[in-house]
Coordinates of C-alpha atoms in Angstrom, one line a residue:
Chain A
X980 CA 69.6 -27.2 3.4
X981 CA 72.0 -24.3 3.2
X982 CA 72.0 -22.6 -0.2
X983 CA 75.0 -20.3 -1.0
X984 CA 74.8 -17.8 -3.9
X985 CA 77.5 -15.6 -5.4
X986 CA 76.6 -12.9 -7.8
X987 CA 77.9 -11.9 -10.3
X988 CA 79.4 -15.1 -11.7
X989 CA 82.1 -13.2 -13.5
X990 CA 83.6 -9.7 -13.2
X991 CA 86.1 -7.8 -15.2
X992 CA 87.8 -4.6 -14.0
X993 CA 90.7 -2.4 -14.9
X994 CA 93.8 -2.5 -12.7
X995 CA 93.6 -0.3 -9.6
X996 CA 89.8 -0.5 -9.3
X997 CA 88.3 -1.8 -6.0
X998 CA 86.6 -5.2 -6.2
X999 CA 83.3 -6.0 -4.4
X1000 CA 82.2 -9.6 -4.3
X1001 CA 78.9 -10.7 -2.8
X1002 CA 77.8 -13.9 -1.1
X1003 CA 74.4 -14.7 0.3
X1004 CA 73.2 -17.7 2.3
X1005 CA 69.8 -19.0 3.3
X1006 CA 70.3 -20.4 6.8
X1007 CA 71.6 -17.9 9.3
X1008 CA 72.5 -20.5 11.9
X1009 CA 76.2 -20.6 10.8
X1010 CA 79.4 -21.2 12.7
X1011 CA 81.5 -19.1 10.3
X1012 CA 81.9 -17.9 6.8
X1013 CA 85.1 -18.3 4.8
X1014 CA 86.5 -16.8 1.6
X1015 CA 88.7 -18.8 -0.7
X1016 CA 90.6 -18.1 -3.9
X1017 CA 91.1 -20.7 -6.6
X1018 CA 93.5 -20.4 -9.5
X1019 CA 92.9 -22.4 -12.7
X1020 CA 93.7 -26.1 -12.2
X1021 CA 94.6 -25.6 -8.6
X1022 CA 93.2 -26.1 -5.1
X1023 CA 91.7 -23.5 -2.9
X1024 CA 93.6 -21.0 -0.8
X1025 CA 92.0 -19.7 2.4
X1026 CA 91.8 -15.9 2.4
X1027 CA 89.7 -15.0 5.4
X1028 CA 87.6 -16.7 8.0
X1029 CA 84.9 -14.8 9.9
X1030 CA 83.4 -16.4 13.0
X1031 CA 79.6 -16.0 13.4
X1032 CA 80.2 -13.6 16.3
X1033 CA 82.3 -11.3 14.2
X1034 CA 81.3 -8.5 11.8
X1035 CA 84.4 -8.3 9.7
X1036 CA 87.9 -9.5 9.1
X1037 CA 90.8 -7.8 7.4
X1038 CA 94.1 -9.0 5.8
X1039 CA 96.2 -6.6 3.8
X1040 CA 94.1 -5.3 0.9
X1041 CA 91.3 -7.7 1.7
X1042 CA 88.3 -7.0 3.9
X1043 CA 85.3 -9.2 4.4
X1044 CA 82.1 -8.3 6.2
X1045 CA 79.4 -10.6 7.6
X1046 CA 75.8 -9.7 8.3
X1047 CA 74.4 -13.0 9.7
X1048 CA 70.8 -11.7 10.1
X1049 CA 70.4 -10.8 6.5
X1050 CA 72.5 -13.8 5.3
X1051 CA 75.1 -11.7 3.4
X1052 CA 78.9 -11.3 3.2
X1053 CA 80.9 -9.0 1.1
X1054 CA 84.6 -9.4 0.1
X1055 CA 86.4 -6.1 -0.7
X1056 CA 89.7 -6.1 -2.5
X1057 CA 91.3 -2.7 -2.6
X1058 CA 93.4 -1.4 -5.5
X1059 CA 93.1 -4.6 -7.6
X1060 CA 96.1 -6.0 -9.5
X1061 CA 96.4 -8.5 -12.4
X1062 CA 97.6 -11.1 -9.9
X1063 CA 94.2 -10.9 -8.2
X1064 CA 92.6 -12.6 -11.2
X1065 CA 91.1 -15.8 -10.0
X1066 CA 87.9 -17.4 -8.9
X1067 CA 86.7 -16.4 -5.4
X1068 CA 84.5 -18.7 -3.5
X1069 CA 82.6 -18.2 -0.2
X1070 CA 81.8 -21.1 2.0
X1071 CA 79.5 -21.2 5.0
X1072 CA 80.1 -23.5 7.9
X1073 CA 76.9 -25.0 9.4
X1074 CA 75.4 -28.5 10.0
X1075 CA 78.9 -29.8 10.6
X1076 CA 80.2 -29.1 7.1
X1077 CA 81.1 -26.3 4.6
X1078 CA 78.6 -25.3 1.9
X1079 CA 80.2 -23.5 -1.0
X1080 CA 78.9 -21.0 -3.5
X1081 CA 79.6 -21.4 -7.2
X1082 CA 82.2 -18.6 -7.1
X1083 CA 82.9 -15.3 -8.9
X1084 CA 85.5 -15.3 -11.6
X1085 CA 87.5 -12.1 -11.5
X1086 CA 89.6 -10.7 -14.3
X1087 CA 91.8 -7.7 -13.6
X1088 CA 92.9 -6.0 -16.8
X1089 CA 96.4 -4.4 -16.9
Chain B
X1059 CA 106.5 -26.8 5.5
X1060 CA 105.0 -29.0 2.9
X1061 CA 101.4 -28.4 1.9
X1062 CA 98.7 -30.9 1.3
X1063 CA 99.8 -33.5 -1.3
X1064 CA 97.3 -35.3 -3.5
X1065 CA 98.2 -38.2 -5.8
X1066 CA 97.9 -38.8 -8.6
X1067 CA 97.2 -35.4 -10.3
X1068 CA 95.4 -37.0 -13.2
X1069 CA 93.5 -40.2 -13.8
X1070 CA 91.6 -41.6 -16.7
X1071 CA 89.4 -44.6 -16.0
X1072 CA 86.7 -46.5 -17.7
X1073 CA 83.1 -46.9 -16.6
X1074 CA 82.7 -49.7 -14.1
X1075 CA 86.2 -49.6 -12.8
X1076 CA 87.2 -48.5 -9.4
X1077 CA 89.7 -45.8 -8.3
X1078 CA 91.7 -44.9 -5.2
X1079 CA 92.9 -41.3 -4.5
X1080 CA 95.5 -40.4 -1.9
X1081 CA 95.9 -37.4 0.3
X1082 CA 98.8 -36.5 2.7
X1083 CA 97.8 -33.6 5.0
X1084 CA 100.1 -30.9 6.3
X1085 CA 102.3 -32.3 9.1
X1086 CA 100.5 -32.0 12.4
X1087 CA 97.1 -31.8 10.9
X1088 CA 94.8 -34.6 12.0
X1089 CA 91.6 -33.6 10.1
X1090 CA 91.1 -34.5 6.5
X1091 CA 88.1 -33.7 4.4
X1092 CA 87.3 -34.5 0.8
X1093 CA 85.3 -32.5 -1.8
X1094 CA 84.1 -33.1 -5.3
X1095 CA 84.2 -30.1 -7.7
X1096 CA 82.3 -30.2 -11.0
X1097 CA 81.2 -27.3 -13.3
X1098 CA 77.6 -28.2 -12.8
X1099 CA 77.4 -28.8 -9.1
X1100 CA 80.4 -26.8 -7.8
X1101 CA 82.1 -27.9 -4.7
X1102 CA 80.3 -30.6 -2.7
X1103 CA 81.4 -32.1 0.6
X1104 CA 82.1 -35.9 0.5
X1105 CA 83.4 -36.8 4.0
X1106 CA 85.6 -35.8 6.8
X1107 CA 88.0 -37.8 9.0
X1108 CA 89.7 -37.1 12.3
X1109 CA 92.0 -39.5 14.1
X1110 CA 91.0 -42.4 11.7
X1111 CA 87.3 -41.9 12.4
X1112 CA 84.7 -40.6 9.9
X1113 CA 83.1 -37.7 11.5
X1114 CA 80.7 -36.5 8.8
X1115 CA 79.5 -37.6 5.4
X1116 CA 77.9 -35.7 2.5
X1117 CA 75.1 -36.9 0.3
X1118 CA 76.9 -39.2 -2.0
X1119 CA 76.1 -42.9 -2.8
X1120 CA 77.8 -45.7 -1.0
X1121 CA 80.2 -46.2 -4.0
X1122 CA 82.2 -43.3 -2.5
X1123 CA 84.1 -44.4 0.6
X1124 CA 87.2 -43.2 2.4
X1125 CA 89.5 -44.0 5.3
X1126 CA 92.2 -42.4 7.3
X1127 CA 95.4 -44.0 8.6
X1128 CA 97.2 -43.5 11.8
X1129 CA 99.7 -41.1 10.2
X1130 CA 96.6 -39.0 9.2
X1131 CA 97.1 -39.8 5.5
X1132 CA 93.7 -40.4 3.8
X1133 CA 92.4 -42.3 0.8
X1134 CA 89.1 -42.2 -1.0
X1135 CA 87.8 -44.9 -3.2
X1136 CA 85.1 -44.8 -5.8
X1137 CA 83.8 -48.1 -7.1
X1138 CA 81.8 -48.9 -10.2
X1139 CA 82.7 -45.6 -11.8
X1140 CA 80.1 -43.6 -13.8
X1141 CA 80.6 -40.9 -16.3
X1142 CA 79.2 -38.4 -13.8
X1143 CA 82.0 -39.1 -11.4
X1144 CA 84.4 -37.1 -13.7
X1145 CA 85.5 -34.3 -11.5
X1146 CA 88.3 -32.6 -9.6
X1147 CA 88.6 -34.3 -6.2
X1148 CA 90.0 -32.0 -3.6
X1149 CA 91.4 -32.9 -0.2
X1150 CA 91.8 -30.4 2.6
X1151 CA 93.4 -30.6 6.0
X1152 CA 93.2 -28.7 9.2
X1153 CA 94.5 -28.8 12.8
X1154 CA 91.1 -28.7 14.4
X1155 CA 88.7 -31.7 14.9
X1156 CA 86.0 -29.6 13.3
X1157 CA 87.4 -28.8 9.8
X1158 CA 84.3 -26.7 9.0
X1159 CA 85.2 -24.3 11.8
X1160 CA 88.9 -23.7 11.1
X1161 CA 91.1 -22.5 8.2
X1162 CA 91.3 -25.3 5.6
X1163 CA 94.4 -26.0 3.6
X1164 CA 93.7 -27.6 0.2
X1165 CA 95.7 -29.7 -2.1
X1166 CA 95.8 -29.2 -5.9
X1167 CA 93.4 -32.0 -6.4
X1168 CA 93.1 -35.1 -8.5
X1169 CA 91.5 -34.7 -11.9
X1170 CA 89.5 -37.9 -12.6
X1171 CA 88.1 -38.5 -16.1
X1172 CA 85.7 -41.4 -16.6
X1173 CA 85.3 -42.6 -20.2

Protein backbone atom coordinates (compact mmCIF):
# COMPACT_ATOMS: atom_id res chain seq x y z
CA UNK A 1 0.00 0.00 0.00
CA UNK A 2 1.35 3.42 -0.97
CA UNK A 3 2.17 5.65 2.01
CA UNK A 4 2.68 9.36 1.34
CA UNK A 5 4.27 11.56 4.00
CA UNK A 6 4.62 15.31 4.12
CA UNK A 7 6.92 16.99 6.58
CA UNK A 8 6.58 19.45 8.21
CA UNK A 9 2.86 19.52 8.95
CA UNK A 10 2.98 23.30 9.28
CA UNK A 11 5.34 26.07 8.27
CA UNK A 12 5.39 29.81 8.94
CA UNK A 13 7.69 32.16 7.02
CA UNK A 14 8.03 35.91 6.49
CA UNK A 15 7.00 37.33 3.15
CA UNK A 16 9.69 37.11 0.49
CA UNK A 17 11.32 33.96 1.83
CA UNK A 18 11.52 30.89 -0.41
CA UNK A 19 9.37 27.92 0.59
CA UNK A 20 10.53 24.31 0.45
CA UNK A 21 7.89 21.62 0.94
CA UNK A 22 8.76 17.93 1.10
CA UNK A 23 6.87 14.82 0.09
CA UNK A 24 8.01 11.21 0.37
CA UNK A 25 6.38 7.98 -0.80
CA UNK A 26 7.07 4.31 -0.17
CA UNK A 27 6.31 2.64 -3.52
CA UNK A 28 8.41 3.96 -6.40
CA UNK A 29 6.23 2.29 -9.09
CA UNK A 30 4.28 5.47 -9.75
CA UNK A 31 2.64 6.97 -12.84
CA UNK A 32 3.07 10.54 -11.66
CA UNK A 33 3.18 12.90 -8.70
CA UNK A 34 0.92 15.90 -8.36
CA UNK A 35 0.98 18.95 -6.10
CA UNK A 36 -2.25 20.62 -5.03
CA UNK A 37 -3.20 23.68 -3.04
CA UNK A 38 -6.23 23.79 -0.73
CA UNK A 39 -7.64 26.96 0.80
CA UNK A 40 -9.80 26.66 3.95
CA UNK A 41 -13.24 25.24 3.22
CA UNK A 42 -12.46 24.83 -0.47
CA UNK A 43 -11.57 22.08 -2.88
CA UNK A 44 -8.12 21.38 -4.26
CA UNK A 45 -6.41 23.31 -7.03
CA UNK A 46 -3.92 21.45 -9.19
CA UNK A 47 -0.52 23.18 -9.23
CA UNK A 48 1.89 20.84 -10.99
CA UNK A 49 1.87 17.31 -12.38
CA UNK A 50 5.17 15.48 -12.88
CA UNK A 51 5.08 12.30 -14.94
CA UNK A 52 7.21 9.43 -13.66
CA UNK A 53 9.67 9.92 -16.56
CA UNK A 54 10.26 13.58 -15.67
CA UNK A 55 12.59 15.06 -13.09
CA UNK A 56 10.91 18.42 -12.59
CA UNK A 57 8.13 20.78 -13.62
CA UNK A 58 7.93 24.55 -13.40
CA UNK A 59 5.08 27.04 -13.41
CA UNK A 60 5.80 30.65 -12.60
CA UNK A 61 7.24 30.85 -9.07
CA UNK A 62 6.63 27.14 -8.52
CA UNK A 63 9.09 24.37 -9.21
CA UNK A 64 8.63 20.73 -8.30
CA UNK A 65 11.26 18.03 -8.51
CA UNK A 66 10.82 14.26 -8.48
CA UNK A 67 13.34 11.60 -7.48
CA UNK A 68 11.46 8.38 -8.04
CA UNK A 69 14.26 6.09 -6.93
CA UNK A 70 14.49 7.68 -3.51
CA UNK A 71 10.73 8.25 -3.24
CA UNK A 72 10.91 12.01 -2.81
CA UNK A 73 9.49 15.17 -4.30
CA UNK A 74 10.10 18.77 -3.35
CA UNK A 75 7.95 21.79 -4.12
CA UNK A 76 9.78 25.13 -4.20
CA UNK A 77 7.87 28.39 -4.08
CA UNK A 78 10.04 31.39 -4.76
CA UNK A 79 9.60 34.78 -3.09
CA UNK A 80 6.58 33.80 -1.01
CA UNK A 81 3.60 36.13 -0.68
CA UNK A 82 0.74 36.23 1.88
CA UNK A 83 -1.53 34.89 -0.87
CA UNK A 84 0.52 31.69 -0.86
CA UNK A 85 -0.87 30.86 2.58
CA UNK A 86 -2.75 27.57 2.16
CA UNK A 87 -2.38 23.84 2.68
CA UNK A 88 -0.24 22.11 0.06
CA UNK A 89 -0.84 18.44 -0.65
CA UNK A 90 1.11 16.02 -2.74
CA UNK A 91 -0.54 13.01 -4.35
CA UNK A 92 1.02 9.98 -5.96
CA UNK A 93 -0.63 8.15 -8.82
CA UNK A 94 -0.21 4.40 -8.70
CA UNK A 95 -2.35 1.28 -8.48
CA UNK A 96 -5.01 3.09 -10.56
CA UNK A 97 -5.67 5.79 -7.98
CA UNK A 98 -4.18 8.83 -6.25
CA UNK A 99 -2.80 8.53 -2.74
CA UNK A 100 -2.55 11.81 -0.86
CA UNK A 101 -0.26 13.06 1.86
CA UNK A 102 -1.73 14.84 4.88
CA UNK A 103 -0.47 18.20 3.64
CA UNK A 104 1.73 21.04 4.84
CA UNK A 105 -0.10 24.14 6.06
CA UNK A 106 1.84 27.25 5.07
CA UNK A 107 1.46 30.68 6.62
CA UNK A 108 3.27 33.59 4.97
CA UNK A 109 3.52 36.56 7.34
CA UNK A 110 3.32 40.05 5.85
CA UNK B 1 -15.98 27.88 -18.35
CA UNK B 2 -17.84 26.65 -15.28
CA UNK B 3 -15.87 24.57 -12.79
CA UNK B 4 -16.88 21.42 -10.98
CA UNK B 5 -20.13 21.99 -9.12
CA UNK B 6 -21.08 20.04 -6.02
CA UNK B 7 -24.44 20.24 -4.32
CA UNK B 8 -25.42 20.73 -1.62
CA UNK B 9 -22.54 22.56 0.09
CA UNK B 10 -23.64 21.56 3.56
CA UNK B 11 -25.72 18.70 4.93
CA UNK B 12 -26.70 17.67 8.42
CA UNK B 13 -28.07 14.17 8.83
CA UNK B 14 -28.88 11.80 11.68
CA UNK B 15 -27.30 8.40 12.24
CA UNK B 16 -29.08 5.70 10.28
CA UNK B 17 -30.31 8.02 7.54
CA UNK B 18 -29.05 7.98 3.97
CA UNK B 19 -27.72 10.83 1.87
CA UNK B 20 -27.14 11.58 -1.82
CA UNK B 21 -24.49 14.02 -3.01
CA UNK B 22 -24.30 15.43 -6.53
CA UNK B 23 -21.41 16.45 -8.76
CA UNK B 24 -21.47 18.15 -12.15
CA UNK B 25 -18.09 17.96 -13.91
CA UNK B 26 -16.52 20.54 -16.17
CA UNK B 27 -18.11 20.48 -19.61
CA UNK B 28 -16.34 17.92 -21.77
CA UNK B 29 -14.89 15.97 -18.84
CA UNK B 30 -16.05 12.38 -18.75
CA UNK B 31 -14.15 11.13 -15.72
CA UNK B 32 -15.45 11.80 -12.21
CA UNK B 33 -13.81 10.63 -9.02
CA UNK B 34 -14.88 11.02 -5.40
CA UNK B 35 -12.78 11.53 -2.28
CA UNK B 36 -13.50 11.70 1.43
CA UNK B 37 -11.50 14.19 3.50
CA UNK B 38 -11.33 13.99 7.30
CA UNK B 39 -8.86 15.51 9.79
CA UNK B 40 -7.80 12.05 10.96
CA UNK B 41 -7.50 10.12 7.69
CA UNK B 42 -6.85 12.93 5.23
CA UNK B 43 -7.99 12.48 1.64
CA UNK B 44 -9.09 8.99 0.73
CA UNK B 45 -10.20 7.72 -2.66
CA UNK B 46 -13.78 6.47 -2.84
CA UNK B 47 -14.44 5.60 -6.50
CA UNK B 48 -14.02 6.71 -10.07
CA UNK B 49 -16.39 6.70 -13.02
CA UNK B 50 -15.85 7.10 -16.74
CA UNK B 51 -18.64 6.93 -19.31
CA UNK B 52 -21.12 5.65 -16.73
CA UNK B 53 -18.85 2.76 -15.69
CA UNK B 54 -17.14 2.43 -12.33
CA UNK B 55 -13.49 1.97 -13.12
CA UNK B 56 -11.99 1.77 -9.68
CA UNK B 57 -13.08 1.66 -6.06
CA UNK B 58 -11.33 2.48 -2.79
CA UNK B 59 -11.48 0.60 0.49
CA UNK B 60 -14.84 1.77 1.76
CA UNK B 61 -17.78 -0.37 2.92
CA UNK B 62 -20.67 -1.16 0.61
CA UNK B 63 -22.74 1.59 2.27
CA UNK B 64 -20.88 3.95 -0.06
CA UNK B 65 -22.04 3.77 -3.64
CA UNK B 66 -22.10 5.95 -6.69
CA UNK B 67 -23.20 6.24 -10.25
CA UNK B 68 -22.64 8.35 -13.31
CA UNK B 69 -25.21 9.49 -15.81
CA UNK B 70 -24.96 9.84 -19.58
CA UNK B 71 -24.27 13.58 -19.24
CA UNK B 72 -21.28 12.73 -16.99
CA UNK B 73 -22.96 14.08 -13.85
CA UNK B 74 -22.33 11.83 -10.89
CA UNK B 75 -23.99 11.07 -7.59
CA UNK B 76 -22.73 9.29 -4.53
CA UNK B 77 -24.93 7.74 -1.90
CA UNK B 78 -24.18 6.80 1.67
CA UNK B 79 -26.71 4.59 3.42
CA UNK B 80 -27.13 3.89 7.14
CA UNK B 81 -25.03 6.90 8.11
CA UNK B 82 -22.54 6.61 10.98
CA UNK B 83 -20.93 9.39 13.01
CA UNK B 84 -17.60 8.55 11.35
CA UNK B 85 -19.04 9.45 7.95
CA UNK B 86 -18.86 13.14 8.90
CA UNK B 87 -16.42 14.59 6.39
CA UNK B 88 -15.85 16.84 3.42
CA UNK B 89 -16.73 14.90 0.27
CA UNK B 90 -14.87 16.11 -2.78
CA UNK B 91 -15.59 15.39 -6.40
CA UNK B 92 -13.01 15.82 -9.15
CA UNK B 93 -13.27 15.66 -12.91
CA UNK B 94 -10.78 15.16 -15.71
CA UNK B 95 -10.75 14.71 -19.47
CA UNK B 96 -8.81 11.48 -19.42
CA UNK B 97 -10.16 8.03 -18.71
CA UNK B 98 -7.45 7.59 -16.10
CA UNK B 99 -8.08 10.42 -13.66
CA UNK B 100 -5.06 9.42 -11.59
CA UNK B 101 -2.82 10.23 -14.56
CA UNK B 102 -4.12 13.64 -15.56
CA UNK B 103 -4.73 17.04 -13.94
CA UNK B 104 -7.76 16.90 -11.69
CA UNK B 105 -10.26 19.70 -11.23
CA UNK B 106 -11.95 19.64 -7.85
CA UNK B 107 -15.23 21.05 -6.68
CA UNK B 108 -15.55 22.87 -3.35
CA UNK B 109 -17.04 19.81 -1.72
CA UNK B 110 -20.07 18.88 0.34
CA UNK B 111 -19.60 19.14 4.10
CA UNK B 112 -21.58 16.29 5.68
CA UNK B 113 -22.22 16.29 9.41
CA UNK B 114 -23.80 13.22 10.99
CA UNK B 115 -25.33 13.68 14.45
